[in-house]
XYZ file of C-alpha atoms in Angstrom:
614
model
C 16.205 29.664 129.554
C 16.585 33.460 130.481
C 20.112 33.353 129.759
C 19.551 31.821 126.202
C 16.770 34.571 125.512
C 19.162 37.331 126.774
C 21.844 36.228 124.375
C 19.500 35.717 121.557
C 18.093 39.349 122.381
C 21.897 40.615 122.382
C 22.547 39.044 118.963
C 19.456 40.389 117.351
C 20.355 43.765 118.842
C 23.963 43.617 117.241
C 22.477 42.638 113.950
C 20.015 45.360 113.836
C 22.807 48.133 114.869
C 25.319 46.821 112.531
C 22.906 46.942 109.605
C 21.779 50.544 110.598
C 25.406 51.662 111.116
C 26.297 50.183 107.860
C 23.531 51.927 106.117
C 24.236 55.276 107.784
C 27.997 55.136 106.497
C 26.845 54.663 103.156
C 26.783 57.774 100.773
C 23.180 58.491 99.770
C 21.982 56.783 102.650
C 18.365 58.350 102.546
C 17.844 58.541 99.044
C 20.200 55.825 97.214
C 19.153 52.498 96.053
C 21.481 51.114 98.675
C 19.346 52.429 101.417
C 16.469 50.579 100.128
C 18.300 47.484 99.967
C 19.592 47.895 103.560
C 15.870 48.718 104.757
C 14.661 45.428 102.787
C 17.233 43.365 104.389
C 16.647 44.625 107.916
C 12.775 44.337 107.470
C 13.579 40.677 106.141
C 15.968 39.873 109.182
C 13.388 41.274 111.862
C 10.503 39.189 110.070
C 12.616 36.132 110.251
C 13.380 36.139 113.920
C 11.398 33.676 116.105
C 11.187 36.254 118.845
C 8.546 38.943 118.565
C 9.849 42.499 117.756
C 8.022 45.603 118.303
C 9.736 49.192 117.694
C 8.189 52.521 118.236
C 9.347 55.767 117.358
C 9.779 59.045 119.431
C 6.177 59.708 119.158
C 5.277 56.100 120.373
C 3.943 55.131 116.915
C 4.675 51.514 115.915
C 7.324 51.427 113.278
C 8.246 47.575 113.095
C 5.896 44.966 114.024
C 7.362 41.523 112.656
C 5.116 38.357 112.300
C 6.585 36.653 115.073
C 4.998 39.478 117.311
C 1.807 39.139 115.277
C 1.638 35.413 116.195
C 2.402 35.813 119.759
C 0.084 38.794 120.505
C -2.840 37.716 118.257
C -2.485 41.367 116.669
C -2.476 41.712 112.884
C 1.127 43.441 112.060
C -0.464 45.426 109.103
C -2.903 46.763 111.576
C -0.573 47.559 114.143
C 2.158 49.562 112.357
C 1.400 53.414 112.267
C -0.790 53.076 115.291
C 0.427 54.278 118.763
C 1.347 51.264 121.112
C -1.250 52.097 123.621
C -3.925 51.414 121.097
C -2.572 48.749 119.267
C -1.398 46.856 122.437
C -3.350 47.184 125.603
C -1.508 47.379 128.596
C 1.908 47.750 126.827
C 4.608 49.236 128.980
C 6.918 50.144 125.840
C 5.802 53.765 125.882
C 7.314 53.778 129.427
C 10.756 52.890 128.170
C 10.528 55.648 125.797
C 9.644 58.008 128.494
C 12.219 56.915 131.099
C 14.983 55.801 128.830
C 15.656 52.732 131.360
C 15.800 49.355 129.903
C 13.294 46.557 131.126
C 15.174 43.278 131.096
C 13.697 39.849 131.196
C 10.358 40.955 132.505
C 7.634 38.219 132.534
C 3.812 39.045 131.843
C 0.771 37.487 130.635
C -0.870 39.149 127.418
C -4.548 39.607 126.953
C -4.654 36.319 125.061
C -3.199 34.395 128.051
C 0.075 33.904 126.352
C 3.069 34.174 128.984
C 5.982 35.952 127.598
C 9.437 37.116 128.697
C 10.386 40.627 127.197
C 13.504 42.690 127.073
C 12.502 46.376 126.291
C 15.364 48.792 125.526
C 15.420 52.528 124.456
C 16.840 53.504 121.022
C 19.167 56.416 120.973
C 20.850 58.595 118.537
C 24.575 59.729 118.172
C 23.933 62.261 120.826
C 22.548 59.907 123.434
C 18.911 61.230 122.985
C 15.848 58.751 123.335
C 14.538 58.534 119.578
C 12.479 55.308 120.154
C 12.237 51.846 121.876
C 12.220 48.362 121.068
C 10.471 45.337 122.568
C 12.058 41.853 121.996
C 9.871 38.874 123.547
C 9.496 35.242 123.462
C 6.439 33.103 123.972
C 7.235 30.848 126.959
C 3.682 29.510 127.657
C 4.714 26.091 126.445
C 8.112 26.214 128.334
C 6.456 27.346 131.468
C 3.685 24.464 131.136
C 6.624 22.177 130.880
C 8.246 23.546 133.867
C 5.173 23.289 135.771
C 4.900 19.580 134.767
C 8.428 19.082 135.641
C 7.902 20.375 139.087
C 4.826 18.179 139.588
C 6.715 15.135 138.328
C 9.357 16.124 140.636
C 6.798 16.295 143.414
C 5.358 12.898 142.497
C 8.779 11.476 142.295
C 9.593 12.609 145.882
C 6.237 11.309 146.968
C 6.815 7.874 145.301
C 10.221 7.739 146.834
C 9.088 8.734 150.280
C 6.338 5.814 149.965
C 8.672 3.140 148.757
C 11.348 4.244 151.440
C 8.758 3.997 154.223
C 7.507 0.532 153.054
C 8.287 -2.447 155.279
C 8.212 -4.777 152.236
C 11.514 -4.867 150.191
C 11.032 -3.081 146.945
C 13.342 -3.403 143.829
C 12.648 -1.669 140.419
C 14.609 -2.323 136.975
C 14.399 -0.704 133.825
C 13.307 -2.567 130.536
C 16.963 -3.767 129.752
C 16.867 -5.333 133.206
C 19.133 -2.679 135.018
C 18.561 -1.820 138.387
C 16.785 1.592 139.239
C 15.564 1.842 142.654
C 15.700 -0.235 145.842
C 14.477 0.968 149.254
C 15.981 0.632 152.639
C 13.876 -2.521 153.564
C 15.666 -4.152 150.565
C 18.986 -3.386 151.917
C 17.800 -4.600 155.488
C 16.820 -7.852 153.647
C 19.531 -8.611 151.560
C 22.484 -6.713 152.803
C 22.930 -5.080 149.271
C 23.132 -1.393 148.759
C 22.369 0.975 145.989
C 25.977 0.827 144.853
C 25.631 -2.906 144.551
C 22.377 -2.699 142.487
C 21.537 0.469 140.597
C 22.665 0.103 136.834
C 23.594 -3.573 137.706
C 21.807 -6.537 136.045
C 18.797 -7.688 137.572
C 20.518 -11.285 138.334
C 22.945 -9.368 140.602
C 21.076 -10.456 143.680
C 20.073 -14.083 142.845
C 22.048 -16.770 144.529
C 19.486 -19.464 143.589
C 16.636 -19.718 141.039
C 15.469 -17.590 137.871
C 15.454 -13.648 138.163
C 11.617 -12.976 138.361
C 12.412 -9.571 136.924
C 13.935 -10.881 133.774
C 10.990 -13.294 133.462
C 8.573 -10.568 133.799
C 10.548 -8.431 131.241
C 10.415 -11.578 128.721
C 6.877 -12.414 128.876
C 5.321 -8.924 130.078
C 3.249 -10.889 132.357
C 3.042 -10.734 136.363
C 4.965 -13.215 138.351
C 3.594 -14.246 141.822
C 4.893 -16.224 144.582
C 8.484 -17.139 143.038
C 10.815 -18.823 145.790
C 14.168 -17.628 145.405
C 17.642 -17.135 147.300
C 19.226 -13.908 147.466
C 22.989 -12.969 147.910
C 24.901 -12.627 150.108
C 23.462 -14.600 152.776
C 21.363 -17.177 150.497
C 18.329 -15.908 152.403
C 15.058 -17.342 151.329
C 12.599 -14.962 149.875
C 9.313 -14.759 148.071
C 8.711 -12.517 145.275
C 5.725 -10.894 143.382
C 6.734 -9.011 140.393
C 4.769 -7.008 137.957
C 5.510 -5.062 134.595
C 5.485 -1.361 134.257
C 3.726 -0.430 131.239
C 3.245 3.038 129.776
C 0.930 3.393 126.937
C 1.451 -0.266 126.227
C 5.278 0.171 125.900
C 7.304 -1.930 128.448
C 9.440 0.511 130.591
C 10.637 -1.882 133.278
C 9.182 -4.017 136.454
C 8.710 -3.610 140.126
C 9.245 -6.401 142.646
C 8.040 -6.885 146.219
C 10.182 -9.223 148.223
C 9.184 -10.956 151.226
C 11.496 -12.419 153.860
C 10.443 -16.129 153.922
C 12.444 -16.927 156.975
C 9.789 -14.817 158.872
C 6.958 -16.740 157.082
C 8.434 -20.029 157.786
C 8.858 -19.188 161.284
C 5.266 -18.248 161.465
C 4.311 -21.421 159.527
C 6.465 -23.470 161.907
C 4.381 -21.836 164.849
C 1.113 -22.535 163.187
C 2.204 -26.137 162.953
C 3.083 -26.225 166.355
C -0.100 -24.648 167.525
C -2.016 -27.331 165.153
C 0.272 -30.167 166.745
C -0.811 -29.020 170.249
C -4.312 -29.152 169.242
C -4.035 -32.398 168.019
C -1.785 -33.457 170.860
C -4.513 -33.921 173.505
C -2.758 -34.285 176.804
C -4.899 -36.625 178.728
C -7.920 -34.582 180.254
C -9.990 -37.408 181.413
C -9.492 -40.831 183.495
C -12.020 -43.410 184.451
C -12.836 -41.330 187.228
C -14.276 -38.940 185.025
C -16.779 -41.225 183.512
C -20.044 -40.832 185.278
C -22.542 -43.877 185.221
C -23.578 -46.616 187.428
C -25.886 -48.405 185.092
C -25.042 -51.984 184.356
C -24.236 -51.101 180.630
C -21.958 -48.229 181.458
C -20.150 -50.373 183.982
C -19.513 -53.132 181.465
C -18.282 -50.704 178.845
C -15.896 -49.147 181.736
C -14.667 -52.908 182.613
C -13.804 -53.675 179.081
C -11.891 -50.220 178.649
C -9.827 -50.919 181.789
C -8.940 -54.437 180.371
C -7.881 -52.674 177.080
C -5.623 -50.144 178.775
C -3.642 -53.076 180.172
C -2.857 -54.521 176.731
C -1.521 -53.069 173.671
C -4.372 -54.200 171.401
C -6.359 -52.092 169.018
C -9.691 -50.854 170.460
C -12.722 -49.894 168.720
C -15.093 -47.692 170.533
C -18.659 -48.040 169.135
C -21.682 -45.935 170.009
C -23.732 -42.996 169.039
C -22.485 -39.331 168.776
C -22.350 -37.557 172.053
C -21.859 -40.947 174.009
C -18.334 -40.160 175.432
C -16.106 -42.075 172.785
C -13.308 -39.624 173.217
C -13.668 -39.598 177.025
C -13.128 -43.403 176.721
C -10.034 -42.908 174.687
C -8.668 -40.334 177.120
C -9.115 -42.857 179.888
C -7.616 -45.729 178.056
C -4.643 -43.846 177.172
C -4.047 -42.507 180.526
C -4.204 -45.753 182.326
C -1.922 -47.453 179.816
C 1.741 -47.639 179.784
C 1.851 -44.849 177.176
C 0.426 -42.109 179.198
C 3.811 -40.334 179.100
C 3.654 -40.064 175.265
C 1.347 -38.338 173.028
C -2.448 -39.047 172.232
C -2.950 -37.507 168.871
C -6.564 -37.178 167.831
C -7.439 -37.390 164.003
C -11.055 -36.376 162.924
C -11.287 -38.505 159.760
C -14.449 -36.677 158.787
C -12.850 -33.238 158.920
C -9.461 -34.080 157.068
C -9.930 -33.266 153.103
C -9.035 -36.583 151.246
C -6.572 -34.969 148.949
C -4.578 -34.056 152.180
C -5.305 -36.971 154.336
C -2.293 -38.968 153.309
C 0.397 -35.885 153.860
C -1.241 -35.419 157.205
C -1.321 -39.138 158.130
C 2.312 -40.152 156.705
C 4.007 -36.867 156.581
C 6.186 -35.909 153.377
C 9.508 -35.266 152.156
C 10.955 -31.861 151.179
C 9.713 -31.193 147.393
C 7.074 -33.836 147.422
C 4.622 -31.346 145.922
C 4.231 -27.596 145.570
C 4.293 -25.755 148.744
C 6.016 -28.679 150.488
C 7.957 -27.337 153.581
C 11.671 -27.381 153.570
C 12.849 -30.346 155.439
C 9.487 -31.971 154.902
C 7.081 -32.725 157.841
C 6.133 -35.371 160.128
C 2.628 -37.055 159.867
C 0.195 -38.105 162.710
C 1.857 -41.532 162.806
C 5.232 -40.185 163.552
C 4.068 -37.564 166.066
C 2.372 -40.383 167.943
C 5.231 -42.675 167.848
C 5.448 -44.677 171.304
C 2.006 -43.134 172.222
C -1.598 -43.383 171.037
C -3.455 -42.564 167.590
C -7.070 -41.799 168.051
C -8.983 -42.139 164.690
C -12.555 -40.511 165.418
C -15.166 -41.302 163.004
C -12.937 -44.023 161.264
C -15.928 -44.922 158.874
C -15.468 -41.568 157.112
C -12.087 -42.762 155.538
C -12.296 -43.279 151.807
C -11.575 -47.005 150.607
C -8.327 -45.657 149.141
C -7.210 -44.244 152.519
C -8.306 -47.206 154.313
C -6.057 -49.508 152.111
C -3.072 -47.192 153.037
C -3.930 -47.123 156.816
C -4.376 -50.911 156.739
C -0.829 -51.318 155.443
C 0.670 -49.350 158.160
C -1.098 -50.992 160.656
C -0.048 -54.220 159.458
C 3.749 -53.386 158.741
C 4.010 -51.045 161.661
C 5.955 -48.770 159.349
C 4.940 -45.798 157.071
C 6.491 -44.042 154.206
C 6.353 -40.378 153.732
C 4.815 -38.820 150.623
C 7.548 -38.218 148.054
C 9.866 -40.543 150.150
C 11.166 -44.058 149.572
C 12.490 -44.952 152.961
C 10.307 -46.973 155.292
C 10.038 -45.434 158.796
C 9.010 -47.697 161.604
C 6.423 -46.582 164.078
C 5.279 -47.802 167.508
C 1.794 -46.658 167.768
C -1.265 -47.929 169.684
C -4.603 -47.535 167.630
C -7.926 -46.440 169.085
C -10.706 -46.047 166.725
C -14.227 -44.711 167.260
C -17.422 -44.992 165.025
C -21.053 -44.347 165.376
C -21.739 -46.354 161.888
C -22.705 -49.905 161.895
C -19.572 -51.168 160.380
C -20.827 -54.530 159.643
C -23.292 -53.296 157.312
C -20.672 -50.719 155.855
C -18.758 -53.784 155.016
C -21.429 -55.515 153.388
C -22.424 -52.316 151.281
C -18.530 -52.125 150.245
C -17.963 -48.766 152.009
C -15.582 -50.202 154.487
C -12.769 -52.797 153.945
C -13.494 -56.156 155.697
C -9.857 -56.579 156.372
C -9.539 -53.129 158.081
C -12.467 -54.070 159.915
C -10.842 -57.138 161.352
C -7.858 -55.097 162.263
C -9.633 -52.438 164.197
C -12.349 -54.748 165.787
C -9.859 -56.490 168.221
C -11.482 -55.147 171.383
C -14.589 -53.670 170.611
C -16.418 -51.620 173.391
C -19.862 -50.569 172.949
C -20.845 -47.408 174.828
C -24.668 -47.399 175.580
C -26.541 -44.237 174.509
C -28.223 -42.194 177.234
C -31.786 -43.259 176.626
C -30.510 -46.960 177.642
C -29.081 -45.888 180.803
C -31.718 -43.242 182.260
C -30.545 -44.227 185.885
C -27.368 -42.195 185.287
C -29.145 -39.041 184.295
C -29.408 -37.632 187.785
C -25.573 -37.979 188.379
C -24.802 -36.678 184.885
C -27.190 -33.748 185.404
C -25.408 -32.786 188.784
C -21.930 -33.222 187.169
C -22.718 -31.119 184.124
C -24.240 -28.458 186.375
C -21.024 -28.065 188.393
C -18.966 -27.900 185.122
C -21.167 -25.246 183.760
C -20.979 -23.273 187.135
C -17.392 -22.785 186.342
C -17.824 -21.742 182.846
C -20.714 -19.308 183.368
C -19.567 -18.029 186.887
C -23.002 -19.150 188.240
C -23.869 -20.909 191.499
C -26.695 -23.306 190.509
C -27.003 -25.989 193.356
C -29.453 -28.300 191.804
C -32.404 -29.186 189.471
C -36.145 -29.292 190.506
C -37.514 -32.969 190.663
C -40.213 -32.047 188.145
C -37.729 -30.827 185.788
C -35.788 -33.904 186.245
C -38.690 -36.070 185.439
C -39.228 -34.084 182.186
C -35.550 -34.874 181.413
C -35.912 -38.377 182.031
C -39.038 -38.506 179.775
C -37.059 -37.300 176.854
C -35.300 -39.706 174.419
C -32.034 -37.811 174.139
C -30.871 -38.906 170.609
C -28.166 -36.444 170.948
C -26.954 -38.217 174.137
C -24.757 -36.535 176.732
C -23.853 -33.804 174.190
C -27.543 -32.755 173.910
C -27.952 -32.928 177.735
C -25.313 -30.546 178.363
C -26.754 -28.118 175.587
C -30.036 -28.395 177.251
C -28.732 -27.576 180.764
C -26.582 -24.933 179.293
C -29.507 -23.287 177.821
C -31.350 -23.539 181.071
C -29.019 -21.820 183.094
C -28.957 -18.789 180.783
C -32.610 -18.528 181.339
C -32.378 -18.522 184.961
C -32.294 -15.204 186.969
C -28.785 -14.409 188.543
C -29.935 -15.155 191.877
C -31.885 -18.439 191.321
C -29.956 -21.652 192.241
C -32.444 -24.502 191.234
C -33.401 -25.409 187.526
C -37.104 -25.391 187.162
C -39.508 -26.765 184.551
C -40.000 -23.196 183.095
C -36.230 -23.061 182.462
C -36.077 -25.806 180.315
C -35.851 -25.050 176.447
C -38.104 -27.075 173.997
C -37.342 -30.481 173.765
C -37.961 -32.307 170.420
C -40.588 -29.682 169.427
C -42.590 -29.766 172.755
C -42.007 -27.521 175.599
C -40.803 -28.967 178.768
C -43.928 -27.669 180.736
C -45.562 -31.049 180.546
C -47.118 -31.309 177.215
C -46.826 -35.193 176.071
C -43.996 -35.941 173.483
C -43.980 -38.593 171.039
C -42.935 -41.912 172.424
C -39.526 -43.169 171.144
C -40.316 -45.616 168.574
C -37.457 -44.972 166.292
C -37.612 -43.535 162.748
C -41.165 -42.954 161.520
C -42.215 -45.512 158.878
C -42.125 -44.521 155.150
C -45.979 -45.114 154.941
C -46.274 -41.945 156.952
C -44.624 -39.866 154.350
C -46.760 -38.440 151.993
C -45.442 -38.874 148.153
C -46.616 -37.829 144.746
C -50.095 -39.392 143.670
C -48.629 -40.632 140.544
C -45.476 -41.202 138.277
C -42.771 -43.523 137.414
C -41.346 -45.695 140.204
C -37.909 -43.835 140.232
C -39.387 -40.464 140.491
C -41.851 -41.727 143.481
C -38.958 -43.195 145.200
C -36.973 -40.159 144.965
C -39.842 -37.835 146.321
C -40.428 -40.387 149.071
C -36.804 -40.491 150.078
C -36.515 -36.545 149.935
C -39.667 -36.072 152.007
C -38.427 -38.625 154.613
C -35.143 -37.096 154.751
C -36.686 -33.698 155.532
C -38.906 -35.299 158.090
C -35.822 -36.901 160.037
C -33.998 -33.675 159.664
C -36.923 -31.664 161.172
C -37.355 -34.406 164.045
C -33.665 -33.821 164.910
C -33.865 -30.111 164.828
C -31.590 -30.120 161.589
C -28.701 -31.674 163.361
C -27.434 -33.550 160.537
C -24.989 -35.812 162.561
C -28.074 -37.047 164.572
C -30.131 -37.181 161.512
C -27.625 -39.231 159.756
C -27.863 -41.801 162.917
C -31.470 -41.872 162.988
C -31.352 -42.812 159.283
C -28.438 -45.266 159.754
C -26.341 -43.696 157.130
C -22.969 -41.889 157.161
C -22.938 -38.066 157.525
C -21.304 -37.817 154.038
C -24.305 -39.764 152.421
C -26.708 -37.515 154.281
C -24.937 -34.668 152.578
C -25.018 -36.265 149.208
C -28.921 -36.694 149.690
C -29.205 -33.292 150.779
C -27.479 -31.906 147.698
C -29.339 -34.340 145.393
C -32.762 -33.573 146.182
C -32.039 -29.539 146.679
C -32.923 -29.921 150.440
């Protein structure tokens, strides 16, 4: 910029001197018409120049003050001419050049009106070399300076952006509005193996080995793309791409992509699947020796289970929640000839119906959006040569029941999205707390599946029907909790044991374990015997000896208050709501226990809770 201004200044100076010299060499220079013509041309030229020009004579009086100088300085040229520079222009240094005769070239300063200028001030000499005046030629560089500052700020922002992009662990790719490569970062090079030379200025498709370029899709639609699965060159690496358009004041300027290495995500997915499989693959933790109980009912159940372990027949474990159905399943598997293979537990109440088929039978690659490459084994394939334990089998939908029945009958499965039948050798153990006979009558459970499962039924008695086992169970649970809590509780006080014997234990052994755990946390660290004051409240009554309601089963409907009037439907609805609330309160809002008390499935209970707004 300074060089251009200097060149313009020199050209202007040459023009002025040329006109002056031409005028001086003309006869009648001071008085003739030619002199007036030359003076007019000189003033016209000075006034038309973009740069500001101010000239003073030897006395410091302003002789020339062009319109550009007026515009830049904010001073009226008519008021400035004929006045001294010191009065017309505050802080003017032009008189200093007149005194010293020393030019001041490319000096930058700010005028009183905050205009920033660059000026060249030179003395004017006569033919003898004497200083007879001075001229200042200057240009407004405020806008140029602002642009320079903005350019510096832009460069700083660009440097910061490049630093952020280069430091990112995610691969970044940026293209312009035509799809030509603009920016890639080192992470992109590490991921794809492509360098800036391979990508910059090249079409966006240059790195695509399989699939449509997400960059081009975004440039075409002006909408972001998320989760695009592609393969990139040169190693056909699987990647996941998120791309967003770059819009400036509504104009599309390009797009930016974040590229994730899917190999790492797939590895993490495999690890997660392995972890899930390990959770489902329950190594046999329990044997028949772990089943505590000398009562006739429990001994009968154990004997039937031991017989079941010796044959490959399907077993149906029936009993309330918390009675130990899973413990029996472990023991049967451990004592069977399949003990060296896997025991897979399937919680039928926990798996979403929409996912159950793919979880049960597996799926082929591409069976649905998000399906893993290579497909996935289901529960049946994982349990091949082993045991498949269906817990809460009554919670299966009728549609899933039909598919399960076919697998049990044909001893083969077909993966979701597949056509090939895969033979499986699986021993089935099912468990339920629901009265399946009633469920069959109500149409909630398929009769043919009921017959397929109910080959060897084993009824596990509730704790309230085998109170003689409670002392042994209490001692066993105390030893177990000692290991978990790091305590040294030795026994339970006879009075406290009597209070436990009086309790109905609708939650069975699981509830007993919960009560003993609470009791141990209430004990002092040095105490070794569980006493009555350590026991928590049982069924709303403290274990200090206050009487409890006898175990007569669910409260009759007549005890539940309903509306005094209304149509039959609304009355029945209010009675049902009040009764459900009462049973929930009685079971301390334990929904599983409440569902058992009501004789309905947990799903039905949740439906009633939602319908009544409980």
